[in-house]
Amino acid sequence: MKVVSVIKNNYTPRDKLMPKRFNITLNFIASVNQNSYLFSGSFPAPSKIPENINKEFERIVDSARRGNVNLDEVRRLYNKLRYEWRKTAPPKIFPKLAEKYIIPGSSIKGAVRSRIEYKLSPFEGESGIRSYSCYISYDPRARPGERHLNFWGEDVTLPREACEPPLVCAVCDLFGSRNLSSRVFFSDAIMLQGGVEKLADLGIEAVKPGSKFNLAVTVQNANLLDLGLLFLGLELFTSSPILLGFYKYRFNKKAGGTPYRGKYYFGLLDVSLDSFSFPSIQYAPLPENIRGVKEPSALIKMARSELEHKIGNFVKIEKGLVK
C-alpha cells in the first residue's frame, strides 16, 4: 500500500499572540439549499413500540426459530413491521436551544475539517507521496463506504496517520489534535428564518429547504493561511454547498444515490461570509497587510492567494463539489 508522508511543523502557541497574527470573529449566513433538506444532530423523541407490532414481531421470531419461516420471509416481514412502526412513531426531532432551532457547532466544525482533509489531497513528487493534512480519525482497519468513495475518490483511502504534538500538520495546527487544543471555535448555528418538516417516511424532523442560520466562528492567533484553510472547508472559493449531517450521500446523485422524492438532496448548506471583526484588544498590532481590509470579498481573495502561494500544489479547491 502507498504510504503518505504528512508535512508537519511545530504547532502555533495557544498561550500568547504571535507576531504578524491576529484574533478574528467571522460571521456567516448558512442557508439550506433550495433543493435540499437538512438533518443533523437530532434528538430521539420519546417512544414506545405499540403492543400489536411487538407481539407480531415476537411471533415471527418464534416461528423462525421453529423452522417454520425461512430467512427471506423473516426479513420481508420485519421490513414491513418496521415501515408500519415508522409511520406511527414520533420523529427524531431537530435540536433546539432557547426555543430556536440550531445546528450544533460541533457538527459543522467536523464537516468542515473533514472537507479540508480531503481537499488537501496527497501529492506525488520526487520525495514520494506527501500531504499537508493527516486524518484526525484515521483507522487502518476501516474502509470508507461505497457512496463516500464515489463522492470523494479512492485517494481518501490512502493512510495518513493522526498527528501528535509538538509536530503537527496544518489542519491540526488550526483545528487541534490529540493533546492539542483548537484555535478555531464554531458557535451553534441559530435559525434566522425557515422551519422544520416531519418526513414520516424517514422518521425524522428535518430543516426545510431555504431555511437560514447565523453562524459565528472565532479564530485565535490566526494568519491568512489559517483563513485560507477555513474558507476552503466552507467552500467560500467555489460557492458550492458543503455537505452536512445524515443522508448526505444516500440522496446524492454524485455519490450514487437517488434524490429524495425525486428531486431533493440532503445536507446541502450554502455558506457565505457576511461580516468580520477584530477584537478591540489584540495584544499586538494588526498585521499591515490586513489592517485596511473591510469587505468580506477582499478577505476571501487574500486568504485564497495565501493558500495557493504557500501550499497550492497540495490543494484541490474543486474537489468534492456537490454539482
PDB file of C-alpha atoms in Angstrom:
ATOM      1  CA  MET A   1       0.000   0.000   0.000  1.00  0.00           C
ATOM      2  CA  LYS A   2       1.173   3.515  -0.796  1.00  0.00           C
ATOM      3  CA  VAL A   3       2.203   5.495   2.277  1.00  0.00           C
ATOM      4  CA  VAL A   4       1.514   9.226   2.601  1.00  0.00           C
ATOM      5  CA  SER A   5       4.116  11.346   4.348  1.00  0.00           C
ATOM      6  CA  VAL A   6       2.374  14.149   6.247  1.00  0.00           C
ATOM      7  CA  ILE A   7       4.184  17.503   6.227  1.00  0.00           C
ATOM      8  CA  LYS A   8       4.433  18.771   9.803  1.00  0.00           C
ATOM      9  CA  ASN A   9       5.751  21.769  11.702  1.00  0.00           C
ATOM     10  CA  ASN A  10       5.862  22.923  15.305  1.00  0.00           C
ATOM     11  CA  TYR A  11       2.394  23.921  16.473  1.00  0.00           C
ATOM     12  CA  THR A  12       1.355  27.543  16.948  1.00  0.00           C
ATOM     13  CA  PRO A  13       1.352  28.534  20.653  1.00  0.00           C
ATOM     14  CA  ARG A  14      -2.052  28.743  22.321  1.00  0.00           C
ATOM     15  CA  ASP A  15      -0.986  30.919  25.272  1.00  0.00           C
ATOM     16  CA  LYS A  16       0.180  34.101  23.544  1.00  0.00           C
ATOM     17  CA  LEU A  17      -0.476  36.127  20.412  1.00  0.00           C
ATOM     18  CA  MET A  18       2.367  35.687  17.972  1.00  0.00           C
ATOM     19  CA  PRO A  19       3.815  38.476  15.779  1.00  0.00           C
ATOM     20  CA  LYS A  20       2.011  39.000  12.450  1.00  0.00           C
ATOM     21  CA  ARG A  21      -1.000  37.058  13.720  1.00  0.00           C
ATOM     22  CA  PHE A  22      -4.412  38.240  14.891  1.00  0.00           C
ATOM     23  CA  ASN A  23      -7.682  37.223  16.522  1.00  0.00           C
ATOM     24  CA  ILE A  24     -10.771  37.437  14.335  1.00  0.00           C
ATOM     25  CA  THR A  25     -14.504  36.744  14.527  1.00  0.00           C
ATOM     26  CA  LEU A  26     -16.221  35.746  11.286  1.00  0.00           C
ATOM     27  CA  ASN A  27     -19.991  35.966  10.884  1.00  0.00           C
ATOM     28  CA  PHE A  28     -21.587  33.671   8.312  1.00  0.00           C
ATOM     29  CA  ILE A  29     -25.028  33.122   6.854  1.00  0.00           C
ATOM     30  CA  ALA A  30     -25.655  29.404   6.313  1.00  0.00           C
ATOM     31  CA  SER A  31     -28.623  28.577   4.095  1.00  0.00           C
ATOM     32  CA  VAL A  32     -30.103  25.160   3.451  1.00  0.00           C
ATOM     33  CA  ASN A  33     -30.068  24.794  -0.321  1.00  0.00           C
ATOM     34  CA  GLN A  34     -33.432  25.212  -2.077  1.00  0.00           C
ATOM     35  CA  ASN A  35     -33.044  21.651  -3.411  1.00  0.00           C
ATOM     36  CA  SER A  36     -32.204  20.089  -0.062  1.00  0.00           C
ATOM     37  CA  TYR A  37     -33.383  19.144   3.401  1.00  0.00           C
ATOM     38  CA  LEU A  38     -31.024  19.024   6.370  1.00  0.00           C
ATOM     39  CA  PHE A  39     -30.975  16.572   9.258  1.00  0.00           C
ATOM     40  CA  SER A  40     -28.159  16.872  11.789  1.00  0.00           C
ATOM     41  CA  GLY A  41     -27.618  16.374  15.490  1.00  0.00           C
ATOM     42  CA  SER A  42     -31.116  15.073  16.155  1.00  0.00           C
ATOM     43  CA  PHE A  43     -32.619  14.111  19.481  1.00  0.00           C
ATOM     44  CA  PRO A  44     -34.800  10.976  19.646  1.00  0.00           C
ATOM     45  CA  ALA A  45     -38.362  11.661  20.656  1.00  0.00           C
ATOM     46  CA  PRO A  46     -39.758   9.532  23.492  1.00  0.00           C
ATOM     47  CA  SER A  47     -41.436   6.486  22.046  1.00  0.00           C
ATOM     48  CA  LYS A  48     -42.743   3.035  22.807  1.00  0.00           C
ATOM     49  CA  ILE A  49     -43.308   0.237  20.321  1.00  0.00           C
ATOM     50  CA  PRO A  50     -47.057  -0.413  20.005  1.00  0.00           C
ATOM     51  CA  GLU A  51     -48.101  -3.704  21.615  1.00  0.00           C
ATOM     52  CA  ASN A  52     -49.602  -5.159  18.426  1.00  0.00           C
ATOM     53  CA  ILE A  53     -46.389  -4.618  16.488  1.00  0.00           C
ATOM     54  CA  ASN A  54     -44.306  -6.001  19.344  1.00  0.00           C
ATOM     55  CA  LYS A  55     -46.413  -9.188  19.512  1.00  0.00           C
ATOM     56  CA  GLU A  56     -46.281  -9.682  15.745  1.00  0.00           C
ATOM     57  CA  PHE A  57     -42.521  -9.354  15.778  1.00  0.00           C
ATOM     58  CA  GLU A  58     -42.196 -11.908  18.595  1.00  0.00           C
ATOM     59  CA  ARG A  59     -44.443 -14.291  16.665  1.00  0.00           C
ATOM     60  CA  ILE A  60     -42.251 -14.013  13.575  1.00  0.00           C
ATOM     61  CA  VAL A  61     -39.071 -14.633  15.567  1.00  0.00           C
ATOM     62  CA  ASP A  62     -40.571 -17.646  17.338  1.00  0.00           C
ATOM     63  CA  SER A  63     -41.791 -19.088  14.030  1.00  0.00           C
ATOM     64  CA  ALA A  64     -38.330 -18.690  12.539  1.00  0.00           C
ATOM     65  CA  ARG A  65     -36.728 -20.463  15.482  1.00  0.00           C
ATOM     66  CA  ARG A  66     -39.043 -23.412  14.926  1.00  0.00           C
ATOM     67  CA  GLY A  67     -38.040 -23.521  11.285  1.00  0.00           C
ATOM     68  CA  ASN A  68     -41.482 -22.609  10.010  1.00  0.00           C
ATOM     69  CA  VAL A  69     -40.375 -19.423   8.217  1.00  0.00           C
ATOM     70  CA  ASN A  70     -37.282 -19.009   6.033  1.00  0.00           C
ATOM     71  CA  LEU A  71     -34.901 -16.097   6.478  1.00  0.00           C
ATOM     72  CA  ASP A  72     -36.139 -14.223   3.414  1.00  0.00           C
ATOM     73  CA  GLU A  73     -39.653 -14.317   4.834  1.00  0.00           C
ATOM     74  CA  VAL A  74     -38.421 -13.099   8.218  1.00  0.00           C
ATOM     75  CA  ARG A  75     -36.614 -10.210   6.531  1.00  0.00           C
ATOM     76  CA  ARG A  76     -39.672  -9.301   4.463  1.00  0.00           C
ATOM     77  CA  LEU A  77     -41.985  -9.313   7.479  1.00  0.00           C
ATOM     78  CA  TYR A  78     -39.504  -7.416   9.603  1.00  0.00           C
ATOM     79  CA  ASN A  79     -39.165  -4.649   6.996  1.00  0.00           C
ATOM     80  CA  LYS A  80     -42.943  -4.472   6.747  1.00  0.00           C
ATOM     81  CA  LEU A  81     -43.285  -4.077  10.514  1.00  0.00           C
ATOM     82  CA  ARG A  82     -40.504  -1.513  10.626  1.00  0.00           C
ATOM     83  CA  TYR A  83     -42.237   0.533   7.935  1.00  0.00           C
ATOM     84  CA  GLU A  84     -45.577   0.349   9.801  1.00  0.00           C
ATOM     85  CA  TRP A  85     -43.866   1.376  13.033  1.00  0.00           C
ATOM     86  CA  ARG A  86     -42.109   4.294  11.357  1.00  0.00           C
ATOM     87  CA  LYS A  87     -45.459   5.669  10.157  1.00  0.00           C
ATOM     88  CA  THR A  88     -46.753   5.868  13.733  1.00  0.00           C
ATOM     89  CA  ALA A  89     -43.558   6.600  15.658  1.00  0.00           C
ATOM     90  CA  PRO A  90     -42.729  10.187  16.640  1.00  0.00           C
ATOM     91  CA  PRO A  91     -39.893  11.611  14.521  1.00  0.00           C
ATOM     92  CA  LYS A  92     -36.367  12.184  15.683  1.00  0.00           C
ATOM     93  CA  ILE A  93     -36.608  15.864  16.466  1.00  0.00           C
ATOM     94  CA  PHE A  94     -34.216  18.581  15.366  1.00  0.00           C
ATOM     95  CA  PRO A  95     -32.290  20.205  18.262  1.00  0.00           C
ATOM     96  CA  LYS A  96     -33.412  23.447  19.824  1.00  0.00           C
ATOM     97  CA  LEU A  97     -31.783  25.949  22.152  1.00  0.00           C
ATOM     98  CA  ALA A  98     -33.923  28.561  23.916  1.00  0.00           C
ATOM     99  CA  GLU A  99     -36.816  27.656  21.574  1.00  0.00           C
ATOM    100  CA  LYS A 100     -34.730  28.262  18.449  1.00  0.00           C
ATOM    101  CA  TYR A 101     -33.625  25.506  16.074  1.00  0.00           C
ATOM    102  CA  ILE A 102     -29.857  25.094  15.933  1.00  0.00           C
ATOM    103  CA  ILE A 103     -27.231  23.158  14.016  1.00  0.00           C
ATOM    104  CA  PRO A 104     -24.648  22.170  16.649  1.00  0.00           C
ATOM    105  CA  GLY A 105     -21.349  23.927  16.085  1.00  0.00           C
ATOM    106  CA  SER A 106     -19.502  20.652  16.654  1.00  0.00           C
ATOM    107  CA  SER A 107     -21.327  19.114  13.676  1.00  0.00           C
ATOM    108  CA  ILE A 108     -20.357  21.990  11.388  1.00  0.00           C
ATOM    109  CA  LYS A 109     -16.764  22.022  12.625  1.00  0.00           C
ATOM    110  CA  GLY A 110     -16.384  18.283  11.999  1.00  0.00           C
ATOM    111  CA  ALA A 111     -17.826  18.540   8.494  1.00  0.00           C
ATOM    112  CA  VAL A 112     -15.566  21.485   7.617  1.00  0.00           C
ATOM    113  CA  ARG A 113     -12.456  19.798   8.993  1.00  0.00           C
ATOM    114  CA  SER A 114     -13.110  16.593   7.031  1.00  0.00           C
ATOM    115  CA  ARG A 115     -13.658  18.633   3.888  1.00  0.00           C
ATOM    116  CA  ILE A 116     -10.278  20.335   4.308  1.00  0.00           C
ATOM    117  CA  GLU A 117      -8.553  16.995   4.918  1.00  0.00           C
ATOM    118  CA  TYR A 118      -9.957  15.546   1.691  1.00  0.00           C
ATOM    119  CA  LYS A 119      -9.167  18.657  -0.349  1.00  0.00           C
ATOM    120  CA  LEU A 120      -5.542  18.592   0.828  1.00  0.00           C
ATOM    121  CA  SER A 121      -5.025  15.602  -1.418  1.00  0.00           C
ATOM    122  CA  PRO A 122      -1.805  13.585  -1.476  1.00  0.00           C
ATOM    123  CA  PHE A 123       0.689  14.963  -3.989  1.00  0.00           C
ATOM    124  CA  GLU A 124       3.197  12.625  -5.610  1.00  0.00           C
ATOM    125  CA  GLY A 125       6.607  14.089  -6.387  1.00  0.00           C
ATOM    126  CA  GLU A 126      10.291  13.280  -6.201  1.00  0.00           C
ATOM    127  CA  SER A 127      10.060  12.926  -2.408  1.00  0.00           C
ATOM    128  CA  GLY A 128       7.212  10.426  -2.585  1.00  0.00           C
ATOM    129  CA  ILE A 129       3.547  10.942  -1.722  1.00  0.00           C
ATOM    130  CA  ARG A 130       3.027  13.861   0.640  1.00  0.00           C
ATOM    131  CA  SER A 131       0.133  15.822   2.129  1.00  0.00           C
ATOM    132  CA  TYR A 132      -0.315  18.881   4.323  1.00  0.00           C
ATOM    133  CA  SER A 133      -3.023  17.092   6.319  1.00  0.00           C
ATOM    134  CA  CYS A 134      -3.327  13.969   8.407  1.00  0.00           C
ATOM    135  CA  TYR A 135      -6.623  12.173   9.112  1.00  0.00           C
ATOM    136  CA  ILE A 136      -7.530  13.016  12.698  1.00  0.00           C
ATOM    137  CA  SER A 137      -9.880  10.000  12.874  1.00  0.00           C
ATOM    138  CA  TYR A 138      -7.789   7.589  10.791  1.00  0.00           C
ATOM    139  CA  ASP A 139      -8.493   3.898  11.435  1.00  0.00           C
ATOM    140  CA  PRO A 140      -6.312   1.461   9.429  1.00  0.00           C
ATOM    141  CA  ARG A 141      -8.929  -1.300   9.847  1.00  0.00           C
ATOM    142  CA  ALA A 142     -11.808   0.690   8.365  1.00  0.00           C
ATOM    143  CA  ARG A 143     -12.616   1.440   4.739  1.00  0.00           C
ATOM    144  CA  PRO A 144     -14.997   4.240   3.732  1.00  0.00           C
ATOM    145  CA  GLY A 145     -18.415   3.278   2.384  1.00  0.00           C
ATOM    146  CA  GLU A 146     -19.122   2.954  -1.321  1.00  0.00           C
ATOM    147  CA  ARG A 147     -21.053   6.219  -1.600  1.00  0.00           C
ATOM    148  CA  HIS A 148     -18.326   8.083   0.282  1.00  0.00           C
ATOM    149  CA  LEU A 149     -15.740   6.771  -2.182  1.00  0.00           C
ATOM    150  CA  ASN A 150     -17.976   7.562  -5.159  1.00  0.00           C
ATOM    151  CA  PHE A 151     -18.099  11.151  -3.995  1.00  0.00           C
ATOM    152  CA  TRP A 152     -14.515  11.775  -2.852  1.00  0.00           C
ATOM    153  CA  GLY A 153     -12.479   9.264  -4.859  1.00  0.00           C
ATOM    154  CA  GLU A 154     -10.128   6.423  -3.995  1.00  0.00           C
ATOM    155  CA  ASP A 155      -7.251   8.604  -2.786  1.00  0.00           C
ATOM    156  CA  VAL A 156      -9.106   9.164   0.502  1.00  0.00           C
ATOM    157  CA  THR A 157      -8.265   5.552   1.361  1.00  0.00           C
ATOM    158  CA  LEU A 158      -4.518   6.249   1.435  1.00  0.00           C
ATOM    159  CA  PRO A 159      -3.419   6.138   5.090  1.00  0.00           C
ATOM    160  CA  ARG A 160      -2.478   9.380   6.821  1.00  0.00           C
ATOM    161  CA  GLU A 161      -1.816   8.820  10.494  1.00  0.00           C
ATOM    162  CA  ALA A 162      -3.023  11.376  13.039  1.00  0.00           C
ATOM    163  CA  CYS A 163      -0.607  13.965  14.399  1.00  0.00           C
ATOM    164  CA  GLU A 164       0.914  14.076  17.845  1.00  0.00           C
ATOM    165  CA  PRO A 165       2.311  17.400  19.167  1.00  0.00           C
ATOM    166  CA  PRO A 166       4.704  19.146  19.027  1.00  0.00           C
ATOM    167  CA  LEU A 167       4.898  18.392  15.282  1.00  0.00           C
ATOM    168  CA  VAL A 168       1.514  18.732  13.584  1.00  0.00           C
ATOM    169  CA  CYS A 169       0.036  19.208  10.126  1.00  0.00           C
ATOM    170  CA  ALA A 170      -1.549  22.497   9.008  1.00  0.00           C
ATOM    171  CA  VAL A 171      -5.076  21.257   9.792  1.00  0.00           C
ATOM    172  CA  CYS A 172      -4.240  20.007  13.297  1.00  0.00           C
ATOM    173  CA  ASP A 173      -2.405  23.260  13.996  1.00  0.00           C
ATOM    174  CA  LEU A 174      -5.675  25.102  13.387  1.00  0.00           C
ATOM    175  CA  PHE A 175      -8.367  22.614  14.475  1.00  0.00           C
ATOM    176  CA  GLY A 176      -6.422  20.835  17.202  1.00  0.00           C
ATOM    177  CA  SER A 177      -5.494  17.197  17.681  1.00  0.00           C
ATOM    178  CA  ARG A 178      -4.868  14.752  20.463  1.00  0.00           C
ATOM    179  CA  ASN A 179      -3.280  16.709  23.328  1.00  0.00           C
ATOM    180  CA  LEU A 180      -3.580  19.990  21.420  1.00  0.00           C
ATOM    181  CA  SER A 181      -6.469  22.429  21.799  1.00  0.00           C
ATOM    182  CA  SER A 182      -8.191  24.054  18.849  1.00  0.00           C
ATOM    183  CA  ARG A 183      -7.610  27.633  17.689  1.00  0.00           C
ATOM    184  CA  VAL A 184     -10.916  27.804  15.801  1.00  0.00           C
ATOM    185  CA  PHE A 185     -14.276  27.881  17.594  1.00  0.00           C
ATOM    186  CA  PHE A 186     -17.689  27.372  15.977  1.00  0.00           C
ATOM    187  CA  SER A 187     -20.836  28.663  17.613  1.00  0.00           C
ATOM    188  CA  ASP A 188     -24.074  26.748  17.223  1.00  0.00           C
ATOM    189  CA  ALA A 189     -25.798  27.959  14.056  1.00  0.00           C
ATOM    190  CA  ILE A 190     -29.086  29.601  15.082  1.00  0.00           C
ATOM    191  CA  MET A 191     -32.057  29.609  12.723  1.00  0.00           C
ATOM    192  CA  LEU A 192     -32.955  33.067  11.445  1.00  0.00           C
ATOM    193  CA  GLN A 193     -35.831  32.045   9.179  1.00  0.00           C
ATOM    194  CA  GLY A 194     -37.458  28.880   7.908  1.00  0.00           C
ATOM    195  CA  GLY A 195     -38.578  25.858   9.879  1.00  0.00           C
ATOM    196  CA  VAL A 196     -38.715  22.079  10.072  1.00  0.00           C
ATOM    197  CA  GLU A 197     -40.891  19.446   8.443  1.00  0.00           C
ATOM    198  CA  LYS A 198     -41.785  15.954   9.617  1.00  0.00           C
ATOM    199  CA  LEU A 199     -40.710  13.431   6.994  1.00  0.00           C
ATOM    200  CA  ALA A 200     -42.744  10.418   8.081  1.00  0.00           C
ATOM    201  CA  ASP A 201     -41.146   8.009   5.610  1.00  0.00           C
ATOM    202  CA  LEU A 202     -37.724   8.683   7.160  1.00  0.00           C
ATOM    203  CA  GLY A 203     -38.932   9.080  10.737  1.00  0.00           C
ATOM    204  CA  ILE A 204     -37.234  12.443  11.170  1.00  0.00           C
ATOM    205  CA  GLU A 205     -37.868  16.135  11.611  1.00  0.00           C
ATOM    206  CA  ALA A 206     -35.698  17.903   9.018  1.00  0.00           C
ATOM    207  CA  VAL A 207     -34.948  21.540   8.269  1.00  0.00           C
ATOM    208  CA  LYS A 208     -36.890  22.796   5.260  1.00  0.00           C
ATOM    209  CA  PRO A 209     -35.235  23.945   2.032  1.00  0.00           C
ATOM    210  CA  GLY A 210     -34.309  27.626   2.078  1.00  0.00           C
ATOM    211  CA  SER A 211     -34.003  27.923   5.872  1.00  0.00           C
ATOM    212  CA  LYS A 212     -31.269  30.296   7.059  1.00  0.00           C
ATOM    213  CA  PHE A 213     -28.938  30.194  10.060  1.00  0.00           C
ATOM    214  CA  ASN A 214     -26.456  32.587  11.633  1.00  0.00           C
ATOM    215  CA  LEU A 215     -23.025  31.126  12.436  1.00  0.00           C
ATOM    216  CA  ALA A 216     -20.087  32.774  14.218  1.00  0.00           C
ATOM    217  CA  VAL A 217     -16.540  31.409  14.002  1.00  0.00           C
ATOM    218  CA  THR A 218     -13.654  32.765  16.065  1.00  0.00           C
ATOM    219  CA  VAL A 219     -10.030  32.100  15.153  1.00  0.00           C
ATOM    220  CA  GLN A 220      -7.228  32.773  17.627  1.00  0.00           C
ATOM    221  CA  ASN A 221      -3.631  33.510  16.664  1.00  0.00           C
ATOM    222  CA  ALA A 222      -4.704  33.419  13.032  1.00  0.00           C
ATOM    223  CA  ASN A 223      -2.892  34.239   9.823  1.00  0.00           C
ATOM    224  CA  LEU A 224      -4.085  34.327   6.229  1.00  0.00           C
ATOM    225  CA  LEU A 225      -3.134  30.682   5.648  1.00  0.00           C
ATOM    226  CA  ASP A 226      -5.423  29.662   8.529  1.00  0.00           C
ATOM    227  CA  LEU A 227      -8.258  31.636   6.946  1.00  0.00           C
ATOM    228  CA  GLY A 228      -7.459  30.095   3.575  1.00  0.00           C
ATOM    229  CA  LEU A 229      -7.867  26.603   5.034  1.00  0.00           C
ATOM    230  CA  LEU A 230     -11.066  27.559   6.858  1.00  0.00           C
ATOM    231  CA  PHE A 231     -12.603  29.179   3.774  1.00  0.00           C
ATOM    232  CA  LEU A 232     -11.546  26.142   1.727  1.00  0.00           C
ATOM    233  CA  GLY A 233     -13.593  23.887   4.023  1.00  0.00           C
ATOM    234  CA  LEU A 234     -16.565  26.247   3.969  1.00  0.00           C
ATOM    235  CA  GLU A 235     -16.484  26.370   0.127  1.00  0.00           C
ATOM    236  CA  LEU A 236     -16.158  30.157   0.024  1.00  0.00           C
ATOM    237  CA  PHE A 237     -13.875  29.840  -3.014  1.00  0.00           C
ATOM    238  CA  THR A 238     -16.386  27.865  -5.086  1.00  0.00           C
ATOM    239  CA  SER A 239     -19.859  28.939  -3.847  1.00  0.00           C
ATOM    240  CA  SER A 240     -20.711  25.217  -3.696  1.00  0.00           C
ATOM    241  CA  PRO A 241     -22.687  23.874  -0.728  1.00  0.00           C
ATOM    242  CA  ILE A 242     -20.888  21.921   1.958  1.00  0.00           C
ATOM    243  CA  LEU A 243     -22.261  18.516   2.959  1.00  0.00           C
ATOM    244  CA  LEU A 244     -23.559  18.118   6.494  1.00  0.00           C
ATOM    245  CA  GLY A 245     -25.492  15.613   8.554  1.00  0.00           C
ATOM    246  CA  PHE A 246     -27.289  12.369   7.801  1.00  0.00           C
ATOM    247  CA  TYR A 247     -28.353  11.092   4.353  1.00  0.00           C
ATOM    248  CA  LYS A 248     -25.868  13.413   2.607  1.00  0.00           C
ATOM    249  CA  TYR A 249     -24.701  10.582   0.342  1.00  0.00           C
ATOM    250  CA  ARG A 250     -27.822   8.420   0.237  1.00  0.00           C
ATOM    251  CA  PHE A 251     -29.784  11.040  -1.715  1.00  0.00           C
ATOM    252  CA  ASN A 252     -26.844  12.492  -3.639  1.00  0.00           C
ATOM    253  CA  LYS A 253     -26.590  11.547  -7.323  1.00  0.00           C
ATOM    254  CA  LYS A 254     -22.854  12.226  -7.422  1.00  0.00           C
ATOM    255  CA  ALA A 255     -22.376   9.622  -4.666  1.00  0.00           C
ATOM    256  CA  GLY A 256     -24.509   7.063  -6.496  1.00  0.00           C
ATOM    257  CA  GLY A 257     -27.672   7.834  -4.549  1.00  0.00           C
ATOM    258  CA  THR A 258     -31.189   8.654  -5.690  1.00  0.00           C
ATOM    259  CA  PRO A 259     -32.721  12.086  -4.964  1.00  0.00           C
ATOM    260  CA  TYR A 260     -35.291  12.134  -2.168  1.00  0.00           C
ATOM    261  CA  ARG A 261     -38.829  12.406  -3.574  1.00  0.00           C
ATOM    262  CA  GLY A 262     -37.222  12.536  -6.984  1.00  0.00           C
ATOM    263  CA  LYS A 263     -35.595  15.969  -6.593  1.00  0.00           C
ATOM    264  CA  TYR A 264     -34.159  16.689  -3.136  1.00  0.00           C
ATOM    265  CA  TYR A 265     -30.656  16.272  -1.772  1.00  0.00           C
ATOM    266  CA  PHE A 266     -29.899  16.110   1.947  1.00  0.00           C
ATOM    267  CA  GLY A 267     -27.397  18.183   3.880  1.00  0.00           C
ATOM    268  CA  LEU A 268     -26.566  20.877   1.325  1.00  0.00           C
ATOM    269  CA  LEU A 269     -25.592  24.005   3.244  1.00  0.00           C
ATOM    270  CA  ASP A 270     -24.622  27.182   1.358  1.00  0.00           C
ATOM    271  CA  VAL A 271     -22.271  29.333   3.439  1.00  0.00           C
ATOM    272  CA  SER A 272     -21.386  32.983   2.822  1.00  0.00           C
ATOM    273  CA  LEU A 273     -19.235  35.387   4.820  1.00  0.00           C
ATOM    274  CA  ASP A 274     -21.460  38.229   5.983  1.00  0.00           C
ATOM    275  CA  SER A 275     -19.001  40.268   8.069  1.00  0.00           C
ATOM    276  CA  PHE A 276     -15.904  40.021  10.230  1.00  0.00           C
ATOM    277  CA  SER A 277     -14.340  41.933  13.089  1.00  0.00           C
ATOM    278  CA  PHE A 278     -11.159  42.067  15.098  1.00  0.00           C
ATOM    279  CA  PRO A 279     -11.456  42.191  18.912  1.00  0.00           C
ATOM    280  CA  SER A 280     -10.601  45.616  20.278  1.00  0.00           C
ATOM    281  CA  ILE A 281      -7.910  44.063  22.463  1.00  0.00           C
ATOM    282  CA  GLN A 282      -5.415  42.272  20.211  1.00  0.00           C
ATOM    283  CA  TYR A 283      -2.332  42.468  22.483  1.00  0.00           C
ATOM    284  CA  ALA A 284      -0.350  43.138  19.296  1.00  0.00           C
ATOM    285  CA  PRO A 285      -0.785  45.449  16.290  1.00  0.00           C
ATOM    286  CA  LEU A 286      -2.797  44.041  13.404  1.00  0.00           C
ATOM    287  CA  PRO A 287      -0.559  42.888  10.557  1.00  0.00           C
ATOM    288  CA  GLU A 288      -0.177  45.647   7.991  1.00  0.00           C
ATOM    289  CA  ASN A 289      -1.500  43.539   5.100  1.00  0.00           C
ATOM    290  CA  ILE A 290      -4.977  43.165   6.656  1.00  0.00           C
ATOM    291  CA  ARG A 291      -5.248  46.398   8.619  1.00  0.00           C
ATOM    292  CA  GLY A 292      -7.239  48.162   5.942  1.00  0.00           C
ATOM    293  CA  VAL A 293      -9.353  45.223   4.794  1.00  0.00           C
ATOM    294  CA  LYS A 294     -13.058  45.924   5.290  1.00  0.00           C
ATOM    295  CA  GLU A 295     -15.012  43.863   2.776  1.00  0.00           C
ATOM    296  CA  PRO A 296     -15.589  40.076   3.113  1.00  0.00           C
ATOM    297  CA  SER A 297     -14.801  39.565  -0.581  1.00  0.00           C
ATOM    298  CA  ALA A 298     -11.365  41.196  -0.139  1.00  0.00           C
ATOM    299  CA  LEU A 299     -10.550  38.994   2.857  1.00  0.00           C
ATOM    300  CA  ILE A 300     -11.598  35.865   0.949  1.00  0.00           C
ATOM    301  CA  LYS A 301      -9.445  36.864  -2.029  1.00  0.00           C
ATOM    302  CA  MET A 302      -6.399  37.482   0.163  1.00  0.00           C
ATOM    303  CA  ALA A 303      -6.853  34.185   2.022  1.00  0.00           C
ATOM    304  CA  ARG A 304      -7.122  32.239  -1.226  1.00  0.00           C
ATOM    305  CA  SER A 305      -3.997  33.904  -2.609  1.00  0.00           C
ATOM    306  CA  GLU A 306      -2.048  32.963   0.524  1.00  0.00           C
ATOM    307  CA  LEU A 307      -3.324  29.377   0.453  1.00  0.00           C
ATOM    308  CA  GLU A 308      -2.340  28.924  -3.189  1.00  0.00           C
ATOM    309  CA  HIS A 309       1.023  30.621  -2.657  1.00  0.00           C
ATOM    310  CA  LYS A 310       2.011  28.554   0.394  1.00  0.00           C
ATOM    311  CA  ILE A 311       0.632  25.076  -0.390  1.00  0.00           C
ATOM    312  CA  GLY A 312      -1.041  25.380  -3.793  1.00  0.00           C
ATOM    313  CA  ASN A 313       0.325  22.107  -5.193  1.00  0.00           C
ATOM    314  CA  PHE A 314      -1.301  20.220  -2.326  1.00  0.00           C
ATOM    315  CA  VAL A 315      -4.769  21.784  -2.609  1.00  0.00           C
ATOM    316  CA  LYS A 316      -7.626  20.674  -4.857  1.00  0.00           C
ATOM    317  CA  ILE A 317     -10.105  23.520  -4.494  1.00  0.00           C
ATOM    318  CA  GLU A 318     -12.614  21.980  -6.905  1.00  0.00           C
ATOM    319  CA  LYS A 319     -12.630  18.564  -5.230  1.00  0.00           C
ATOM    320  CA  GLY A 320     -15.832  17.455  -3.511  1.00  0.00           C
ATOM    321  CA  LEU A 321     -18.194  19.920  -5.176  1.00  0.00           C
ATOM    322  CA  VAL A 322     -21.786  18.765  -4.998  1.00  0.00           C
ATOM    323  CA  LYS A 323     -22.789  19.589  -8.573  1.00  0.00           C
TER     324      LYS A 323
END
